[in-house]
mmCIF file of C-alpha atoms and ligand atoms in Angstrom:
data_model
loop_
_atom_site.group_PDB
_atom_site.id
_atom_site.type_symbol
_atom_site.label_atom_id
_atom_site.label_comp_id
_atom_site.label_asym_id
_atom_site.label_seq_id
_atom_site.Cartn_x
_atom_site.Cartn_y
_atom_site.Cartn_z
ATOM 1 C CA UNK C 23 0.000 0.000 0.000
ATOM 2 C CA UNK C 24 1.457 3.367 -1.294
ATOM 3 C CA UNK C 25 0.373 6.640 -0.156
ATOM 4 C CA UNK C 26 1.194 9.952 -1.990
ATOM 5 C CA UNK C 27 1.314 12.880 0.472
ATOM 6 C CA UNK C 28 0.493 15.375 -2.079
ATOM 7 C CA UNK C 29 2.033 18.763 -0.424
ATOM 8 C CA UNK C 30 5.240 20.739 -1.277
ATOM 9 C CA UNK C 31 5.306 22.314 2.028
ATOM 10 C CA UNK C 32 8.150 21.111 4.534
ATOM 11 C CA UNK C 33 5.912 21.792 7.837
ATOM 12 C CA UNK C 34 3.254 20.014 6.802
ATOM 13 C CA UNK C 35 5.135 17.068 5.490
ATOM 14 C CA UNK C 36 7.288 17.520 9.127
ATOM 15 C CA UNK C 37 3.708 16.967 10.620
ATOM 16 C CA UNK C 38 2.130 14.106 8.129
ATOM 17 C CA UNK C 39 5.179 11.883 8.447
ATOM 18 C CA UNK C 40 4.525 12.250 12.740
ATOM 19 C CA UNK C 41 1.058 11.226 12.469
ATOM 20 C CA UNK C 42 1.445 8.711 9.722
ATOM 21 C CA UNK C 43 4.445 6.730 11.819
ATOM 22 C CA UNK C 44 2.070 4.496 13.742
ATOM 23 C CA UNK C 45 0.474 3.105 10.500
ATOM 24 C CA UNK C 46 2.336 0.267 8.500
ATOM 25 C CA UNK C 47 2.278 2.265 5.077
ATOM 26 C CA UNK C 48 4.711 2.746 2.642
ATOM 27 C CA UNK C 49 4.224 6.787 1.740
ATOM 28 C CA UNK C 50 5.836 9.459 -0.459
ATOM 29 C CA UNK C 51 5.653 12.918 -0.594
ATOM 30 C CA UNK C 52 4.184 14.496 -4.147
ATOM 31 C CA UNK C 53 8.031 16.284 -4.270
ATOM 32 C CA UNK C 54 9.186 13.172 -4.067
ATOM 33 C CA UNK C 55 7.640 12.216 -6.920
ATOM 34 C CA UNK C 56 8.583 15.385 -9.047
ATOM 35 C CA UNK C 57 4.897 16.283 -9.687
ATOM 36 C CA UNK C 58 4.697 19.640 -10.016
ATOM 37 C CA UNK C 59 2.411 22.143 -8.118
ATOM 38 C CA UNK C 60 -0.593 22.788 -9.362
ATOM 39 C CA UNK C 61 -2.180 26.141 -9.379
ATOM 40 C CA UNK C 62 -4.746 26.536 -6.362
ATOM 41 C CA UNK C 63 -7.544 28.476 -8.241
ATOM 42 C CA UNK C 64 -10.137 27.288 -5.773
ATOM 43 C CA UNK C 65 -11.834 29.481 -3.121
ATOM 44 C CA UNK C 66 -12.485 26.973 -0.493
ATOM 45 C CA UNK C 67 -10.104 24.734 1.582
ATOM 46 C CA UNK C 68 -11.951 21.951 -0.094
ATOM 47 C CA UNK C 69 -11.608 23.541 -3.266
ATOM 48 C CA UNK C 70 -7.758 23.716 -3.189
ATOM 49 C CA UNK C 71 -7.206 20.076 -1.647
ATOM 50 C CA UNK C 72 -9.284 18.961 -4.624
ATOM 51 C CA UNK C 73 -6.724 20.053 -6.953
ATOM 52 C CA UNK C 74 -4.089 19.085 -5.345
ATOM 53 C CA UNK C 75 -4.927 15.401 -4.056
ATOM 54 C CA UNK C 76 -6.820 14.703 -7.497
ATOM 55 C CA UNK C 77 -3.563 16.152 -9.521
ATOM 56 C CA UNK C 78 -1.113 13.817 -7.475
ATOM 57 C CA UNK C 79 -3.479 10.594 -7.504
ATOM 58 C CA UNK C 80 -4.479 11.303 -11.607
ATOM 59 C CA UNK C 81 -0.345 11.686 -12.115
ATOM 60 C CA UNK C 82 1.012 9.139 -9.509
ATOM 61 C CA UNK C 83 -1.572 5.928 -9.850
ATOM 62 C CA UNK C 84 -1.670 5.855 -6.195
ATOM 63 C CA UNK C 85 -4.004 7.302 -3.596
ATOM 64 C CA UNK C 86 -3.635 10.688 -2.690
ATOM 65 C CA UNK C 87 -3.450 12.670 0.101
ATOM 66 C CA UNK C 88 -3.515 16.563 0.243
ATOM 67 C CA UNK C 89 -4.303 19.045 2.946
ATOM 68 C CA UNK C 90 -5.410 22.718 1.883
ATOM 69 C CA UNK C 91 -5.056 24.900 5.639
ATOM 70 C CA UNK C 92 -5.091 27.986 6.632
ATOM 71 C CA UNK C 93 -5.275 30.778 9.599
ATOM 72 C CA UNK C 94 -8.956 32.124 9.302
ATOM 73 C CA UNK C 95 -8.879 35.652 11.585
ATOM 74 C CA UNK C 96 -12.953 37.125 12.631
ATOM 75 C CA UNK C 97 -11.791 40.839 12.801
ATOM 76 C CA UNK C 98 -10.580 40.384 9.147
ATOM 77 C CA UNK C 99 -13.420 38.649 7.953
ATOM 78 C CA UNK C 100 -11.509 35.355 7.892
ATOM 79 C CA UNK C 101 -8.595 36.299 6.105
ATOM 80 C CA UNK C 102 -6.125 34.863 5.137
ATOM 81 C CA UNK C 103 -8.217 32.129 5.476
ATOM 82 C CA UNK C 104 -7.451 30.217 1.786
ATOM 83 C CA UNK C 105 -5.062 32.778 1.181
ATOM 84 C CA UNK C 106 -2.454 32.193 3.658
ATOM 85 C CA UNK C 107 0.318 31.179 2.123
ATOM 86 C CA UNK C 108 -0.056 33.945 -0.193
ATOM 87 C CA UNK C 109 0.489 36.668 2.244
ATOM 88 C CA UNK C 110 3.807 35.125 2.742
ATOM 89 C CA UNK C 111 4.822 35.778 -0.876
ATOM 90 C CA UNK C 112 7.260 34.226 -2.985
ATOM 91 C CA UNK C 113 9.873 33.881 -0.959
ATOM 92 C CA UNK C 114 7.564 32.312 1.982
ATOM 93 C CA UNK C 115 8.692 34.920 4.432
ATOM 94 C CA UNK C 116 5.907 34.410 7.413
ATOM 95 C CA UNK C 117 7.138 36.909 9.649
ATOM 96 C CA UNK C 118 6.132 39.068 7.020
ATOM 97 C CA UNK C 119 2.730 37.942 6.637
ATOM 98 C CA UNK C 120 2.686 37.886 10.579
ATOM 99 C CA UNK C 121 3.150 41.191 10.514
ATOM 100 C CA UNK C 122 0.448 42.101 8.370
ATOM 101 C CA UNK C 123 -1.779 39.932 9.968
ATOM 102 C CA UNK C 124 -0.851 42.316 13.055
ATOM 103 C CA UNK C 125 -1.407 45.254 10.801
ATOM 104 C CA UNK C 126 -4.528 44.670 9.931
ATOM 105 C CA UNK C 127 -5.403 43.620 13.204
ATOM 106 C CA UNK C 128 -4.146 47.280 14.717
ATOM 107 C CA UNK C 129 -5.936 49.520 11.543
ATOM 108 C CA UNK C 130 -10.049 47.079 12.926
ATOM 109 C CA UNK C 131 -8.891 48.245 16.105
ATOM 110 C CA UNK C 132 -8.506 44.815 17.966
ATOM 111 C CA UNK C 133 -6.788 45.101 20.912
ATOM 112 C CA UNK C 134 -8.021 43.157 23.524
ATOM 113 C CA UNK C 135 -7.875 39.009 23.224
ATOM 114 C CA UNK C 136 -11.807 38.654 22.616
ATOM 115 C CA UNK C 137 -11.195 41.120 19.497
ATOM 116 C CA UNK C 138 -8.515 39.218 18.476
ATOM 117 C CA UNK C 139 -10.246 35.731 17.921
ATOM 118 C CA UNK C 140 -9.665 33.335 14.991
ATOM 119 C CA UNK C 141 -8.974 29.578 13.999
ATOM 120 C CA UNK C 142 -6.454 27.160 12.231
ATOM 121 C CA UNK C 143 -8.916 25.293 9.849
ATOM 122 C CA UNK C 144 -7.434 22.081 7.775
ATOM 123 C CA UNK C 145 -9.153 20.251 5.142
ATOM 124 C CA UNK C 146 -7.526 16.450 3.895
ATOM 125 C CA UNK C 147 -8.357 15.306 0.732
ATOM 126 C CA UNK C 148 -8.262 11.241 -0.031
ATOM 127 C CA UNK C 149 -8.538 11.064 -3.695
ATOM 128 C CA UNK C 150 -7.764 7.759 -5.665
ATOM 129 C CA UNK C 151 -6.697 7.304 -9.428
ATOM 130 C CA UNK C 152 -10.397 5.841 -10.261
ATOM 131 C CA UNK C 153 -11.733 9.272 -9.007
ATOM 132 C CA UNK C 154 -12.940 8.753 -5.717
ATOM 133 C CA UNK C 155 -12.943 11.256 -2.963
ATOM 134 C CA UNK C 156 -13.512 11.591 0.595
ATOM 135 C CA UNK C 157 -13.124 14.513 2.994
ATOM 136 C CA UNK C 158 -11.631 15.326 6.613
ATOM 137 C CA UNK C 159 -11.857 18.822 8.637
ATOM 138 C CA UNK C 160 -10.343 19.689 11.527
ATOM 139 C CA UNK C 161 -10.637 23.397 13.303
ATOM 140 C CA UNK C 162 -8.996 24.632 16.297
ATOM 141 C CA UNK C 163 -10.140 27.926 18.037
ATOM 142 C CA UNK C 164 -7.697 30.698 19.703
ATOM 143 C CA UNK C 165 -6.045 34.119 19.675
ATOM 144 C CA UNK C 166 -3.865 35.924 17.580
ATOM 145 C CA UNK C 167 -0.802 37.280 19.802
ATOM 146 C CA UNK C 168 1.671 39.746 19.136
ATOM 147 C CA UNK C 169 4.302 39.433 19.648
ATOM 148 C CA UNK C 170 4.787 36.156 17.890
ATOM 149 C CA UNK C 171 5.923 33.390 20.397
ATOM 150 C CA UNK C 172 8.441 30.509 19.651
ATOM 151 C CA UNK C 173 10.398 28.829 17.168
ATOM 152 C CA UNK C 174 8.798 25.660 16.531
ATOM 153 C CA UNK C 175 6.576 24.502 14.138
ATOM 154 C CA UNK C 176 5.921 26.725 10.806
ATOM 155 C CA UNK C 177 3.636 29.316 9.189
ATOM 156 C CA UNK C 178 1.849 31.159 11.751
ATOM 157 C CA UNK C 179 2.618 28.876 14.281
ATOM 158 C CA UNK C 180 4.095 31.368 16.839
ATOM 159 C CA UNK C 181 0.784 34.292 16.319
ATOM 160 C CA UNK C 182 -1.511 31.075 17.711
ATOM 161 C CA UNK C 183 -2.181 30.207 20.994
ATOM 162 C CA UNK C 184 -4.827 27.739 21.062
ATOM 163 C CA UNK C 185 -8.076 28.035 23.323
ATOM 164 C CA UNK C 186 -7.343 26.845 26.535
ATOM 165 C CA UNK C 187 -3.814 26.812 26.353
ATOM 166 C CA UNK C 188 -0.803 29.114 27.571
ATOM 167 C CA UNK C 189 1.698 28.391 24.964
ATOM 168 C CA UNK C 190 1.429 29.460 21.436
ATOM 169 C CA UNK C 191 1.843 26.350 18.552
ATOM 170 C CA UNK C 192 5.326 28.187 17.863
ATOM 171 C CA UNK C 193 6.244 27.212 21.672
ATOM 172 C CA UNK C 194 4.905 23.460 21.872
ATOM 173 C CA UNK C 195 6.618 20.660 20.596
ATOM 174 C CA UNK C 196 5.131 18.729 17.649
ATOM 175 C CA UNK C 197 3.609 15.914 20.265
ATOM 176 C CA UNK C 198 1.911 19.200 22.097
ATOM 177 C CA UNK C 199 0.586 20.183 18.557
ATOM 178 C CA UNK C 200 -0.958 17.409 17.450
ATOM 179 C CA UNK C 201 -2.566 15.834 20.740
ATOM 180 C CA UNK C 202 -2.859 13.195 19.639
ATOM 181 C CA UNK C 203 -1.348 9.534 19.336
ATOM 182 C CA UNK C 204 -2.714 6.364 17.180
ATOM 183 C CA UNK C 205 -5.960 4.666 18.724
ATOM 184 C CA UNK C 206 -7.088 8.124 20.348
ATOM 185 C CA UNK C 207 -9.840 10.169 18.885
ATOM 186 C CA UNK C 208 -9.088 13.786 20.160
ATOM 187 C CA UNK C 209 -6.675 15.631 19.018
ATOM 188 C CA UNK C 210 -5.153 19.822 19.260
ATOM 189 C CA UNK C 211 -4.584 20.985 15.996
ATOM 190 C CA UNK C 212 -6.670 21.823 12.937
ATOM 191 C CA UNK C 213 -4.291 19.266 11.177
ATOM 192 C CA UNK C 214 -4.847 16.284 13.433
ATOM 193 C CA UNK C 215 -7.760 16.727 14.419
ATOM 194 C CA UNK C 216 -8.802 16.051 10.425
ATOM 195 C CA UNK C 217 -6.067 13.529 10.503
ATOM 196 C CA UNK C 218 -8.120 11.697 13.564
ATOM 197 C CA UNK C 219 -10.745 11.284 11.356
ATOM 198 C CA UNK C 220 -8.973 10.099 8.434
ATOM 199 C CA UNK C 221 -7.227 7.531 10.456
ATOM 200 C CA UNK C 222 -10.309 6.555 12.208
ATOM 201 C CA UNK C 223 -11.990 6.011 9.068
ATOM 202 C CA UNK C 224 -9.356 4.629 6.218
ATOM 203 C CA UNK C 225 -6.278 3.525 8.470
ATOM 204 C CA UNK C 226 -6.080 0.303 10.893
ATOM 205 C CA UNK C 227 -2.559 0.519 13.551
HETATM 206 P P1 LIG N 308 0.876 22.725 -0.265
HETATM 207 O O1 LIG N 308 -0.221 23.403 -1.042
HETATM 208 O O2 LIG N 308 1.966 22.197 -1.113
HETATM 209 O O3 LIG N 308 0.346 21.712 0.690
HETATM 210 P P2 LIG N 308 1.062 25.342 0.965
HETATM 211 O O4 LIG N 308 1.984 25.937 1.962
HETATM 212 O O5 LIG N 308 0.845 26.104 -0.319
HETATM 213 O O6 LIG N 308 1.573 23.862 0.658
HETATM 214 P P3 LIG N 308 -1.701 25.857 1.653
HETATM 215 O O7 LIG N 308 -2.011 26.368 0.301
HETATM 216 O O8 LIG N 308 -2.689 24.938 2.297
HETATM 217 O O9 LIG N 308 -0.312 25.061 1.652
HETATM 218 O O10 LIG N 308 -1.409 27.093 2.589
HETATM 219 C C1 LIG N 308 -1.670 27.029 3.939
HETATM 220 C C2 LIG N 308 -0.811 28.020 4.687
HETATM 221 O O11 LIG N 308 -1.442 28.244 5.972
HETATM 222 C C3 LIG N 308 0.557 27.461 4.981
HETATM 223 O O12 LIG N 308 1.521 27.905 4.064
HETATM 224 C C4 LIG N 308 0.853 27.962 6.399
HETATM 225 O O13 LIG N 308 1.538 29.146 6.381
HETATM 226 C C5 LIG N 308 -0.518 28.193 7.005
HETATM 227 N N1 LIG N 308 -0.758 27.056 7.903
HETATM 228 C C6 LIG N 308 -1.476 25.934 7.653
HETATM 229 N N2 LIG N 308 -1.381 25.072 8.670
HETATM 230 C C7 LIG N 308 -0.570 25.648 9.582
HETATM 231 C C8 LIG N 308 -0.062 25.245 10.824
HETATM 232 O O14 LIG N 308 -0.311 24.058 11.331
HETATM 233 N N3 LIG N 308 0.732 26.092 11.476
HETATM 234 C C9 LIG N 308 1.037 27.294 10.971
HETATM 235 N N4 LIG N 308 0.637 27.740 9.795
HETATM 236 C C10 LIG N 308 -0.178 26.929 9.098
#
């Protein structure tokens, strides 16, 4: 059994290959592979992991697996929501986008934490060479601080501290992150909390 994990980004790979240890399954990674990126002209999470897992499992043969994520922000009317990794630009530079996430934060007035509310949200594709899909969300609540907070992790990792929580995803190791370990059901982050699911549903440990 051969799984493509159809994502170009290093963090989330960093992530997929944690929560994919438990599971006896051979997988590789869509750069692996050399299949190329394809554009993400959706305007949905599900939208964009269409694309991405259909492209990889159409050019592949295999099964495909892609997440499409992003930081979704209430003040700013859920941006960057599918746009996330845009505000980064091409060179992928997320203290920059950080700091217009801050920006933009400052210029709707949102100073206190309840002002400042938002959520990680990640949707996982499965699609298969025949055509088949099937879908897994995960969503995890918090606040947007500033100054960013830690060094772990990726994205806008260190802006996030999670609901409930006193470190920011930039300050918690990757176990803290995720929450979650094969044959549990709960889970932290937007990512594994979808990846739960998906395991729950399609994987056996
Ligand atoms: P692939 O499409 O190749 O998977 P990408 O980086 O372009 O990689 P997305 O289009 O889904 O992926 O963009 C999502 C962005 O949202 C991503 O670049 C991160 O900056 C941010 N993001 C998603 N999950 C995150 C997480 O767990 N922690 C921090 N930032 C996250």
């Amino acid at each position: 059994d051969t799984l493509v994990v159809a994502t170009h980004n290093k963090g989330k790979l960093r992530e997929f290959a944690d929560l994919l240890k438990p599971f006896g399954l051979k997988t590789v990674s869509a750069g692996e592979l050399g299949l190329p990126e394809p554009p993400e002209t959706g305007t949905t999470f599900e939208e964009n992991a269409t694309i991405k897992a259909v492209a990889a499992a159409t050019a592949s043969g295999y099964p495909a697996l892609s997440d499409d994520s992003g930081l979704c922000v209430d003040a700013l009317d859920g941006e960057p929501g599918v746009y996330s990794a845009d505000w980064a630009g091409s060179d992928k530079d997320f203290s920059r986008a950080m700091r217009n996430v801050e920006e933009k934060l400052q210029l709707a007035k949102a100073v206190s934490p309840e002002a400042r509310t938002g959520r990680f949200v990640a949707v996982l594709c499965l699609a298969f060479p025949g055509g088949e899909r099937r879908y897994y969300r995960g969503e995890v609540e918090g606040t947007l601080v500033w100054p960013p907070r830690g060094t772990i992790g990726f994205g806008y990792d260190p802006m996030f501290l999670p609901e409930g929580h006193e470190r920011t995803f930039g300050e918690m190791s990757a176990d803290e992150k995720h929450g979650w370990s094969a044959g549990r059901t709960d889970a932290l982050s937007h990512r594994a909390r979808a990846f739960a699911l998906f395991a729950a549903a399609e994987l056996q440990d």
